[in-house]
Structures are given as structure tokens and as C-alpha cells.
């Protein structure tokens, strides 16, 4: 970043931008070595989002803006220098990017721009030596105004560039202002007057002298700050000097206005002539009688007001006009005060979190970039190509010879790398690599993956083997399973478990009944026992009846007979060639043998028998193979049950 | 200029020498390719094969100044699993660090190069659970902080690695779809492009946010390559799938291209910013042309669009392009089975 020309430059920028109440002013300075316009200095006069200060006392709007401009500059310098010693360089009042409004951000970002002559708004103004006025800066495309996008987010609507002081002065505002030549003339006066270099120390002294003045003289103080230093220290002489300057100012305005009327345009080269012509007028003014100047202090005040409002007021104006001027100044003060908080609030509402984060990222990058610029300023002097270059100068004719390939082969290899190659990995992740020294570590690192893959396959295989093994065991445990498929095995197992549950219920019921009967001899308990026994019998009948209904497609007569035979039950299950028979009845001699012989007669070959005799009750479970008759048919469950019921004894109650 | 020449023709050889074009023919298609950066290894490049199989090869080739031949050193040739999607030498001009080469494919691998051998130094896998990470489409080596590498993957993530600790610094879900390329813009800032058609900028100081600075105009038109101007990080460039134009972006103006380069007659495959100039960029594409553009006049409109300043026509579609950062007078291109280095 280039140092400002002198300490007076910012004062001029400040006075000019404040006089017109615009948002910012900048000076683009020509860098002789690179022949490029770079940021020279600036003054920010717009909305402030967050004020950081160590001073507890209130400050005027003017002082706040001045502080802000300095803080923005310090912020940019700190970003440029980088992160070295941040605590030392950045006091608590220093700004960070998140403290900025969008307008301030625009002002800050301008620092990073540079314009060769003829490029961009400042570049064009410099090359043409003519002011450029851009209205609707936030709506044009970035080719017309390279900072258009930034301007849009900051709501900068109007930008003016005026070539001055071997550079370009730029003003910007959030208001939409149409081109106004009187504006150009007005702001130029702040710079044309002071083509003669200023002496810094007397200027400071001037400012210091002005401090004690009362608030009534604030306009005078503001105006005085840009005055040339006085030759004398006398207060009266200072006042005289002010009067002289104001009169000269007025005269110059008149001359320029006349020139404008004559020529019909405001080009810079013609504007310079009025300045030259004005010099004799200044000399003539100096010769005015002392008594006249001393006699018109009020006129001086009027001239100051009229200057701000671009109004022509003759010397010695009447009191009514003076009062009118005073009111106008007051009214102009009021909108400014109201406008500041309004415009400050508006950007706050629109400042989204996303913008804040991205701004920080951009500033981070620019910080690195500025460092790089400092490191290698010679990049602009780069020679495009050497005499031995393999490249030829490009011409449109040469490239016409190419015949584009079919669309299907467009970017073929690039797409192959992006679309096909990454999926090669998924196809064969376990493929072993060839044995080479370079891949030794690779294989070491890859082994866990291969082992994991292999282990997974083995684990899966083991799991399947376990399942198959268990299905086989299950099949052997469950009687009458004939099909090998897993669904059938599961279905049969479910049915078998149900049978087992029913058997458990029956046994439990019978056990309770037996216990009750064993207490019959006791007279005292007999009545209660009888009552319980009857209940049990009813329950038993109900259960047996339900079972028979499920198993037997019974005739009504047989069902009736079964109801009478309370303690007798016969269950027959036949699944293809396998049969299971369960018998429960009163015991008699030779019953088991008789049952087996009967079964043989109906082509049922008994394979296994489990039987028990408990308290006169015979219980048997027979497993058998069902064989076909000569006619190819097998005995049915109903037939088997009928035969069994004929043999077994029935209880008589 | 001339296409690849027949070695037996003296005229072609003479022409080659005069215009400083050097050609190396590999036994396979070349895709991943890059220059060495160290000062003491000039005219050295790595080239990688593109074979649709597990075993692939990487060769380190060297231009012999005395006779103008590019030669491969058999002792510096090694097997590589799967075709590498990118290869980069460590950005260490002053030779302070070991001589390293990184490649991306199923994993990110860092190889150590000594005088007579190349050995695998690190295999970086961020997925601790499955020993398998998303295949990598590209990566970029952070020049400002060479222990950092950022990778992009088809699993929609970008991963930032610390290659000295061999650990993952950060993994971000960068996009809605596959991420095709990644590029550093500074110490802690990178950008990526994706099949979802967007360019996103990430700041490692604020990992929860990313900013879309460009989206292709047609919905879901993938962006396939990205280049960030190292000389002037305000600018980056991206390639659109099946498009002959290159879009140049300004990071300060999200969503609006600064300029669109549209002089290629077919799709663009590769871009490279000049490493020593802030306003030059080279593009190469299916029209077999490598074009060099001067973007210094970007600020003002050019009627009919910008023209490149230089052109070179190769013998086939140019698939890869790299501009040497240690010898900025040279660019390297790869087309078919050939590597060519060209003086600018």
C-alpha cells in the first residue's frame, strides 16, 4: 500500500465528502514504476455498524467518521502485515472484519483494487482526463464497473471519478444521484485551491487553535481546517484571512459558472483556464479596503451558508435573508442526524451470517495476496514467451481445421478417471497385489483388509454350516418330518411344540385330579372333594371334547359316546408314512399286545413304544410306519381310531 | 507447431530442437503426470499409467540436457495399485524436506524417492473401522504448509491430512454428490468442485460454513476440474463437463464469472495457471490444442470474447497439462501414450 502524498490529502478528501454528504471518498494514486493506479488514501463518511473506542466520552459525528477512516485503514494494514505479533499491533479498539457494515466492507475492499490507465472507472477517468459519473453502480454488469457486485451488496448506487493531483479522486454514495456538473465543480474546489503543497505543522497549529471555539462556530472550524496556514498569529488576522478566502471562493465559483455557460461542457482542460483567470481576481480582492472587510463579519457567515447550499448571496444582504439562511442550515443538519441511524440500521438487518463468514475468508486470502505482492512486484514485467517457444501465436483460422469428435467421446479420459477408475476399487478390493519391493508396505497395510474379507467369508460359511447342522438336528428331533426344506422343518417343529404344550396341560390336569381322589377316605373332606372332582371332570370333558373335535372328523353318535368315557383318549397322527399314536385308558391285562396286533392287521408296523401304568391308568405312545394295502391305499386316521376304540376298555361311571 | 515427430527424420529432429519440444513415449496411456519442484531436480517428471487393472506403474523420467532425450530410470519405476488419479511432487523448492511424491487412487500414498529406489512411505486411510476409504478423485498439496494435503472423493467428502503424523486433520462433507477436484487457496482455505455443479470455498477456521461461489447454469451439470491462481488468489478457474469453455471466477464476486474462455473447438480436459504470472492461464482439450491466455485485460469487455495469445497443436486429445512452478518457462502435456514438455 502506497503512503499518502502528504497529511493534507485525507483532510481534503474529508472536507470534500462531508460537504456533499456522500458515503466515501478515495484517491487513486498513480504508481510511476508500474504505471498503475493504486489506493492512495481515503475517507469513510458512511454508516457505522460497531463503534470501537477507548474514550468513554461522546464524540461528534465528524470525529466518529474520522476515527472510523483511520480504524479501517489500520484494519487493512493489519490484514496486510499478517498475523505476526497480533496482540502488540492491535489494541482492543481495533476493528475486525465482522465489525463492518457492507458499505465499510466496500470501502475496505477498494484498497485491494488497482487500475491500469484505461481500465475500470478510475483508469478510464485518468486516461481521458475527464470525470466519469456512474449512476446505478449497483445494477450495471461487472464489465462496465468492475466492483459492481461489491457495490450491489453495499448498496452503493452512485460513483464519480475525477482526475486530479496526478491521480483520480473517487466519490461514492448509497443514494442515487444523477450527473450534476455543479457537484463536480464544487468538489474540485477542495483540491484545486491547494495545488500548492501544504505545510503540515502550521495546519496542525491551525486545528489546535480552533479547538477552544464554541459549538456555534463548528461550521467555521470545519471549513477552516482546510485553509492554508496564516502568515500571522493574530486572531483578528485569522478572521480577516477567513473573510478573504470566502470572498475568493465565491468569486471563483462565479467565474467557473460563467465559463461553463460559455463552453457548454465541463472537460478538465477547459476548467483549468477559469482557475488561471481567477488568480487576478484574487489579487484584486487582496487590495480591498480594510474597513469594508472588517465591517462585514455577518456577511462572512452568510457566505459560508450559501457556499454549502450552492446559493448566491450578495454582500450586505438584509436580515431576513440571513434568518432564512440560518434556518436552511438547521434543516440540513436535521436530515443528516436522522439519516445516519437509519442507514446504519438498514445494513445491519441485511448483513447475513453467511456474508460475515465469507468476508473473513476473502480477507484472509487477500492478506496473503498482499504479502505476495510485496514479495514479487516484478510479475507484471513478465515476458509472454521466448523465441524458442513451442507455442505459436494463436489465430482463429488455424483452429478451424479441427473436426470435433462425436459427443460420446468428449473428455473421455477425464471422465474415465472420475467415473470408472474410482469404482475399480470396489470391484476387486481383495485382489492380491504382485510381489514387488515397492508394494511390501502396501501388502502389509493391505493384509488386514484381505484377512478381514477372508474372515468374513469363512465366518459366513461357518454360520451357514451351523444353521444347516441345526436344521438337521431339528429334523431328527421332530417326529414325522419328511421334507428337507427349512420351511417344512420349521412348520413341523412349530406343530410338534404345540402338541407338547397340550400334553403338558393334560398331565397337569390329571395330576390335580389324582390328588383329589386320594383323599376320599376322610369323611370330613369328602364333600369338598366330591365337589372339586365334579368340576375337574367337567373341565376334562371340555378339553377332551375340544381335542377330539380337532383330530376326529366325528360322527355325532361317536362324539356322544366319547363324552361318556371321561378318562379315555386316543390320538392318532399320520404324516405320509410316519404315524404317532397316543393312548390313555383304564388298564387291563394284555392290552398293549392287543393294540399292536390290531395295528398290524391294518398295515401299521409298530417301531417304538413308550408306555407307563400309573394308578390303574394306562398311557402309551407308539411310533409306527404306515404301509400300503394291496390296493395301494393307506389306512386313514379315522379308521385307526375306530379300531383302537374297539379294543381299549372304557371307563364306566 | 509440429505434431509428434518420427525419430528417423532429421528434419523433424532439427525442428524439435529449435522449437524446444521434447517427447517421451510410454508403454501405456498416461494420465496422472506432474513436474518435480525441487531446484536440484530440474526437468524431472512423474508419469503414471492408466490401465484398467490392479497393477499399474509410475515412472520418474528425466530430460537429458545433453542429447535432448527424456529417459526413464528403471530403478525409479514402481508398481502402483489401480490407476493414479493425480500425482504431485512435494512443493519444496529449497530441498529442506525429503524428496516425496504423492499419488491418489484407492488411498492417498506418499512415496519416498532416493537416488536408486522409490519406497512407500505412507498409506493414508482415514476410515479406521473398515480399512476401506472412498476412492479419491484428486488431491492438492498445500504449498504454504507442505504437511497438509487435501483429498477429494466420490463419497462426497474432502479430507485434510497431516502427512507427517499420518492422520486425518479434518473431514468435511463437502457436496451433495461426488467431489471431483480440490485446490488450496491459502494456508487454511480450499475450494472444491463437484458433480452437483458447484464450486465451494471452505475455511478451516470455520468448518461449519462453506460458500458456493459458482453454480453451473444447467442444473446438475458437473464441474470436473478446478484451478486456483497461486499468484493472485482472487481468481480461480473451472471446467464444465462436456464443455469447450473454461469459467474464470473472482472469489470476491460469488456466482458471476469474470470471463469465459471459449476458443477450444472441443471439450476442455485440463487447466493450469501460470506459476509466475498472475494473469496467464493455459488450457488443453479434446481439440488437441493447448492455448495460453492473457487475462490482464479482464476488467474491460472484449468484443466477441477473449482470444488466446498462444497455441500448440498436439497429435491427439490432450488429457493432462501441468505448468512447472520451478521452471516456469515450461509446460508439460500428456496425450495418448506420449509425454511432451514444451517451452513457453
mmCIF file of N, CA and C in Angstrom, chain A residues 407-475:
data_model
loop_
_atom_site.group_PDB
_atom_site.id
_atom_site.type_symbol
_atom_site.label_atom_id
_atom_site.label_comp_id
_atom_site.label_asym_id
_atom_site.label_seq_id
_atom_site.Cartn_x
_atom_site.Cartn_y
_atom_site.Cartn_z
ATOM 1 N N UNK A 407 -19.915 -36.693 -29.688
ATOM 2 C CA UNK A 407 -20.123 -36.266 -28.303
ATOM 3 C C UNK A 407 -19.780 -37.360 -27.310
ATOM 4 N N UNK A 408 -20.010 -38.612 -27.716
ATOM 5 C CA UNK A 408 -19.787 -39.703 -26.784
ATOM 6 C C UNK A 408 -18.358 -39.800 -26.301
ATOM 7 N N UNK A 409 -17.401 -39.306 -27.092
ATOM 8 C CA UNK A 409 -16.007 -39.434 -26.691
ATOM 9 C C UNK A 409 -15.477 -38.157 -26.057
ATOM 10 N N UNK A 410 -16.341 -37.191 -25.779
ATOM 11 C CA UNK A 410 -15.899 -35.936 -25.199
ATOM 12 C C UNK A 410 -15.308 -36.166 -23.812
ATOM 13 N N UNK A 411 -14.148 -35.545 -23.555
ATOM 14 C CA UNK A 411 -13.489 -35.667 -22.248
ATOM 15 C C UNK A 411 -13.390 -37.126 -21.808
ATOM 16 N N UNK A 412 -13.083 -38.008 -22.750
ATOM 17 C CA UNK A 412 -13.207 -39.433 -22.451
ATOM 18 C C UNK A 412 -12.318 -39.850 -21.294
ATOM 19 N N UNK A 413 -11.027 -39.465 -21.367
ATOM 20 C CA UNK A 413 -10.095 -39.942 -20.357
ATOM 21 C C UNK A 413 -10.383 -39.302 -19.001
ATOM 22 N N UNK A 414 -10.761 -38.033 -19.028
ATOM 23 C CA UNK A 414 -11.077 -37.342 -17.777
ATOM 24 C C UNK A 414 -12.266 -38.005 -17.093
ATOM 25 N N UNK A 415 -13.294 -38.306 -17.892
ATOM 26 C CA UNK A 415 -14.456 -38.978 -17.302
ATOM 27 C C UNK A 415 -14.085 -40.370 -16.815
ATOM 28 N N UNK A 416 -13.212 -41.045 -17.575
ATOM 29 C CA UNK A 416 -12.789 -42.380 -17.168
ATOM 30 C C UNK A 416 -12.132 -42.313 -15.793
ATOM 31 N N UNK A 417 -11.268 -41.312 -15.602
ATOM 32 C CA UNK A 417 -10.575 -41.168 -14.317
ATOM 33 C C UNK A 417 -11.567 -40.868 -13.203
ATOM 34 N N UNK A 418 -12.591 -40.061 -13.497
ATOM 35 C CA UNK A 418 -13.504 -39.640 -12.440
ATOM 36 C C UNK A 418 -14.626 -40.645 -12.213
ATOM 37 N N UNK A 419 -15.099 -41.289 -13.289
ATOM 38 C CA UNK A 419 -16.296 -42.124 -13.163
ATOM 39 C C UNK A 419 -15.970 -43.604 -13.051
ATOM 40 N N UNK A 420 -14.966 -44.074 -13.785
ATOM 41 C CA UNK A 420 -14.722 -45.513 -13.870
ATOM 42 C C UNK A 420 -13.653 -45.960 -12.893
ATOM 43 N N UNK A 421 -12.542 -45.252 -12.849
ATOM 44 C CA UNK A 421 -11.412 -45.682 -12.027
ATOM 45 C C UNK A 421 -11.781 -45.802 -10.554
ATOM 46 N N UNK A 422 -12.509 -44.825 -9.971
ATOM 47 C CA UNK A 422 -12.825 -44.995 -8.543
ATOM 48 C C UNK A 422 -13.627 -46.250 -8.257
ATOM 49 N N UNK A 423 -14.390 -46.727 -9.236
ATOM 50 C CA UNK A 423 -15.203 -47.907 -8.982
ATOM 51 C C UNK A 423 -14.445 -49.204 -9.247
ATOM 52 N N UNK A 424 -13.261 -49.109 -9.846
ATOM 53 C CA UNK A 424 -12.439 -50.311 -9.964
ATOM 54 C C UNK A 424 -12.121 -50.854 -8.580
ATOM 55 N N UNK A 425 -11.944 -49.950 -7.630
ATOM 56 C CA UNK A 425 -11.576 -50.359 -6.287
ATOM 57 C C UNK A 425 -12.657 -51.222 -5.676
ATOM 58 N N UNK A 426 -13.904 -50.889 -5.957
ATOM 59 C CA UNK A 426 -15.000 -51.626 -5.345
ATOM 60 C C UNK A 426 -15.142 -53.015 -5.946
ATOM 61 N N UNK A 427 -14.746 -53.175 -7.217
ATOM 62 C CA UNK A 427 -14.957 -54.462 -7.883
ATOM 63 C C UNK A 427 -14.113 -55.560 -7.259
ATOM 64 N N UNK A 428 -12.822 -55.281 -7.091
ATOM 65 C CA UNK A 428 -11.944 -56.324 -6.562
ATOM 66 C C UNK A 428 -11.105 -55.794 -5.409
ATOM 67 N N UNK A 429 -11.738 -55.480 -4.285
ATOM 68 C CA UNK A 429 -10.960 -54.928 -3.170
ATOM 69 C C UNK A 429 -10.007 -55.935 -2.566
ATOM 70 N N UNK A 430 -10.307 -57.223 -2.705
ATOM 71 C CA UNK A 430 -9.475 -58.229 -2.067
ATOM 72 C C UNK A 430 -8.385 -58.786 -2.957
ATOM 73 N N UNK A 431 -8.311 -58.275 -4.171
ATOM 74 C CA UNK A 431 -7.327 -58.830 -5.103
ATOM 75 C C UNK A 431 -5.919 -58.624 -4.568
ATOM 76 N N UNK A 432 -5.128 -59.661 -4.601
ATOM 77 C CA UNK A 432 -3.778 -59.544 -4.063
ATOM 78 C C UNK A 432 -2.878 -58.893 -5.087
ATOM 79 N N UNK A 433 -1.902 -58.150 -4.595
ATOM 80 C CA UNK A 433 -1.018 -57.428 -5.494
ATOM 81 C C UNK A 433 0.170 -58.304 -5.857
ATOM 82 N N UNK A 434 0.818 -58.021 -6.978
ATOM 83 C CA UNK A 434 2.038 -58.749 -7.317
ATOM 84 C C UNK A 434 3.113 -58.483 -6.266
ATOM 85 N N UNK A 435 4.037 -59.397 -6.168
ATOM 86 C CA UNK A 435 5.070 -59.273 -5.148
ATOM 87 C C UNK A 435 6.210 -58.426 -5.682
ATOM 88 N N UNK A 436 6.271 -57.182 -5.238
ATOM 89 C CA UNK A 436 7.405 -56.328 -5.585
ATOM 90 C C UNK A 436 7.853 -55.597 -4.334
ATOM 91 N N UNK A 437 9.075 -55.136 -4.373
ATOM 92 C CA UNK A 437 9.617 -54.440 -3.205
ATOM 93 C C UNK A 437 8.794 -53.201 -2.889
ATOM 94 N N UNK A 438 8.388 -52.499 -3.938
ATOM 95 C CA UNK A 438 7.663 -51.247 -3.703
ATOM 96 C C UNK A 438 6.361 -51.480 -2.963
ATOM 97 N N UNK A 439 5.782 -52.659 -3.160
ATOM 98 C CA UNK A 439 4.470 -52.914 -2.563
ATOM 99 C C UNK A 439 4.556 -53.651 -1.236
ATOM 100 N N UNK A 440 5.761 -53.834 -0.719
ATOM 101 C CA UNK A 440 5.877 -54.591 0.526
ATOM 102 C C UNK A 440 5.034 -53.954 1.614
ATOM 103 N N UNK A 441 5.247 -52.642 1.811
ATOM 104 C CA UNK A 441 4.475 -51.965 2.851
ATOM 105 C C UNK A 441 2.998 -51.964 2.500
ATOM 106 N N UNK A 442 2.743 -51.814 1.213
ATOM 107 C CA UNK A 442 1.351 -51.819 0.788
ATOM 108 C C UNK A 442 0.695 -53.124 1.195
ATOM 109 N N UNK A 443 1.352 -54.245 0.903
ATOM 110 C CA UNK A 443 0.746 -55.524 1.258
ATOM 111 C C UNK A 443 0.600 -55.629 2.767
ATOM 112 N N UNK A 444 1.596 -55.112 3.493
ATOM 113 C CA UNK A 444 1.477 -55.121 4.945
ATOM 114 C C UNK A 444 0.251 -54.357 5.393
ATOM 115 N N UNK A 445 0.075 -53.175 4.801
ATOM 116 C CA UNK A 445 -1.087 -52.375 5.176
ATOM 117 C C UNK A 445 -2.369 -52.999 4.649
ATOM 118 N N UNK A 446 -2.272 -53.652 3.499
ATOM 119 C CA UNK A 446 -3.467 -54.210 2.886
ATOM 120 C C UNK A 446 -3.906 -55.507 3.517
ATOM 121 N N UNK A 447 -2.993 -56.215 4.166
ATOM 122 C CA UNK A 447 -3.319 -57.529 4.721
ATOM 123 C C UNK A 447 -4.530 -57.501 5.641
ATOM 124 N N UNK A 448 -4.613 -56.559 6.559
ATOM 125 C CA UNK A 448 -5.814 -56.555 7.420
ATOM 126 C C UNK A 448 -7.091 -56.548 6.596
ATOM 127 N N UNK A 449 -7.095 -55.817 5.508
ATOM 128 C CA UNK A 449 -8.307 -55.765 4.695
ATOM 129 C C UNK A 449 -8.576 -57.123 4.059
ATOM 130 N N UNK A 450 -7.510 -57.741 3.504
ATOM 131 C CA UNK A 450 -7.695 -59.058 2.895
ATOM 132 C C UNK A 450 -8.151 -60.070 3.936
ATOM 133 N N UNK A 451 -7.459 -60.057 5.079
ATOM 134 C CA UNK A 451 -7.821 -61.009 6.127
ATOM 135 C C UNK A 451 -9.257 -60.792 6.571
ATOM 136 N N UNK A 452 -9.613 -59.533 6.703
ATOM 137 C CA UNK A 452 -10.980 -59.236 7.128
ATOM 138 C C UNK A 452 -11.963 -59.803 6.124
ATOM 139 N N UNK A 453 -11.638 -59.626 4.847
ATOM 140 C CA UNK A 453 -12.525 -60.135 3.814
ATOM 141 C C UNK A 453 -12.607 -61.657 3.883
ATOM 142 N N UNK A 454 -11.447 -62.299 3.978
ATOM 143 C CA UNK A 454 -11.426 -63.758 4.060
ATOM 144 C C UNK A 454 -12.150 -64.223 5.314
ATOM 145 N N UNK A 455 -11.869 -63.565 6.411
ATOM 146 C CA UNK A 455 -12.531 -63.946 7.656
ATOM 147 C C UNK A 455 -14.036 -63.827 7.531
ATOM 148 N N UNK A 456 -14.444 -62.809 6.834
ATOM 149 C CA UNK A 456 -15.876 -62.619 6.668
ATOM 150 C C UNK A 456 -16.480 -63.794 5.899
ATOM 151 N N UNK A 457 -15.800 -64.203 4.852
ATOM 152 C CA UNK A 457 -16.308 -65.325 4.057
ATOM 153 C C UNK A 457 -16.363 -66.587 4.912
ATOM 154 N N UNK A 458 -15.289 -66.819 5.650
ATOM 155 C CA UNK A 458 -15.248 -68.018 6.496
ATOM 156 C C UNK A 458 -16.325 -67.963 7.561
ATOM 157 N N UNK A 459 -16.483 -66.791 8.161
ATOM 158 C CA UNK A 459 -17.498 -66.660 9.203
ATOM 159 C C UNK A 459 -18.877 -66.937 8.630
ATOM 160 N N UNK A 460 -19.102 -66.411 7.435
ATOM 161 C CA UNK A 460 -20.395 -66.636 6.795
ATOM 162 C C UNK A 460 -20.604 -68.121 6.520
ATOM 163 N N UNK A 461 -19.542 -68.751 6.045
ATOM 164 C CA UNK A 461 -19.646 -70.181 5.763
ATOM 165 C C UNK A 461 -19.903 -70.964 7.044
ATOM 166 N N UNK A 462 -19.176 -70.601 8.091
ATOM 167 C CA UNK A 462 -19.377 -71.296 9.369
ATOM 168 C C UNK A 462 -20.800 -71.115 9.851
ATOM 169 N N UNK A 463 -21.305 -69.904 9.679
ATOM 170 C CA UNK A 463 -22.667 -69.647 10.135
ATOM 171 C C UNK A 463 -23.655 -70.516 9.366
ATOM 172 N N UNK A 464 -23.465 -70.602 8.052
ATOM 173 C CA UNK A 464 -24.379 -71.420 7.252
ATOM 174 C C UNK A 464 -24.272 -72.882 7.646
ATOM 175 N N UNK A 465 -23.046 -73.345 7.890
ATOM 176 C CA UNK A 465 -22.878 -74.747 8.279
ATOM 177 C C UNK A 465 -23.581 -75.019 9.599
ATOM 178 N N UNK A 466 -23.429 -74.081 10.530
ATOM 179 C CA UNK A 466 -24.121 -74.235 11.814
ATOM 180 C C UNK A 466 -25.624 -74.322 11.608
ATOM 181 N N UNK A 467 -26.140 -73.432 10.803
ATOM 182 C CA UNK A 467 -27.576 -73.419 10.565
ATOM 183 C C UNK A 467 -28.030 -74.737 9.959
ATOM 184 N N UNK A 468 -27.316 -75.185 8.935
ATOM 185 C CA UNK A 468 -27.695 -76.439 8.287
ATOM 186 C C UNK A 468 -27.628 -77.605 9.270
ATOM 187 N N UNK A 469 -26.568 -77.599 10.053
ATOM 188 C CA UNK A 469 -26.412 -78.661 11.044
ATOM 189 C C UNK A 469 -27.582 -78.657 12.018
ATOM 190 N N UNK A 470 -27.946 -77.479 12.451
ATOM 191 C CA UNK A 470 -29.028 -77.389 13.429
ATOM 192 C C UNK A 470 -30.366 -77.746 12.821
ATOM 193 N N UNK A 471 -30.532 -77.419 11.554
ATOM 194 C CA UNK A 471 -31.763 -77.840 10.895
ATOM 195 C C UNK A 471 -31.834 -79.370 10.830
ATOM 196 N N UNK A 472 -30.686 -79.984 10.573
ATOM 197 C CA UNK A 472 -30.658 -81.452 10.532
ATOM 198 C C UNK A 472 -31.005 -82.029 11.898
ATOM 199 N N UNK A 473 -30.407 -81.457 12.934
ATOM 200 C CA UNK A 473 -30.705 -81.928 14.292
ATOM 201 C C UNK A 473 -32.184 -81.751 14.592
ATOM 202 N N UNK A 474 -32.685 -80.579 14.219
ATOM 203 C CA UNK A 474 -34.093 -80.281 14.478
ATOM 204 C C UNK A 474 -34.985 -81.284 13.763
ATOM 205 N N UNK A 475 -34.595 -81.597 12.526
ATOM 206 C CA UNK A 475 -35.382 -82.557 11.763
ATOM 207 C C UNK A 475 -35.398 -83.918 12.455
#
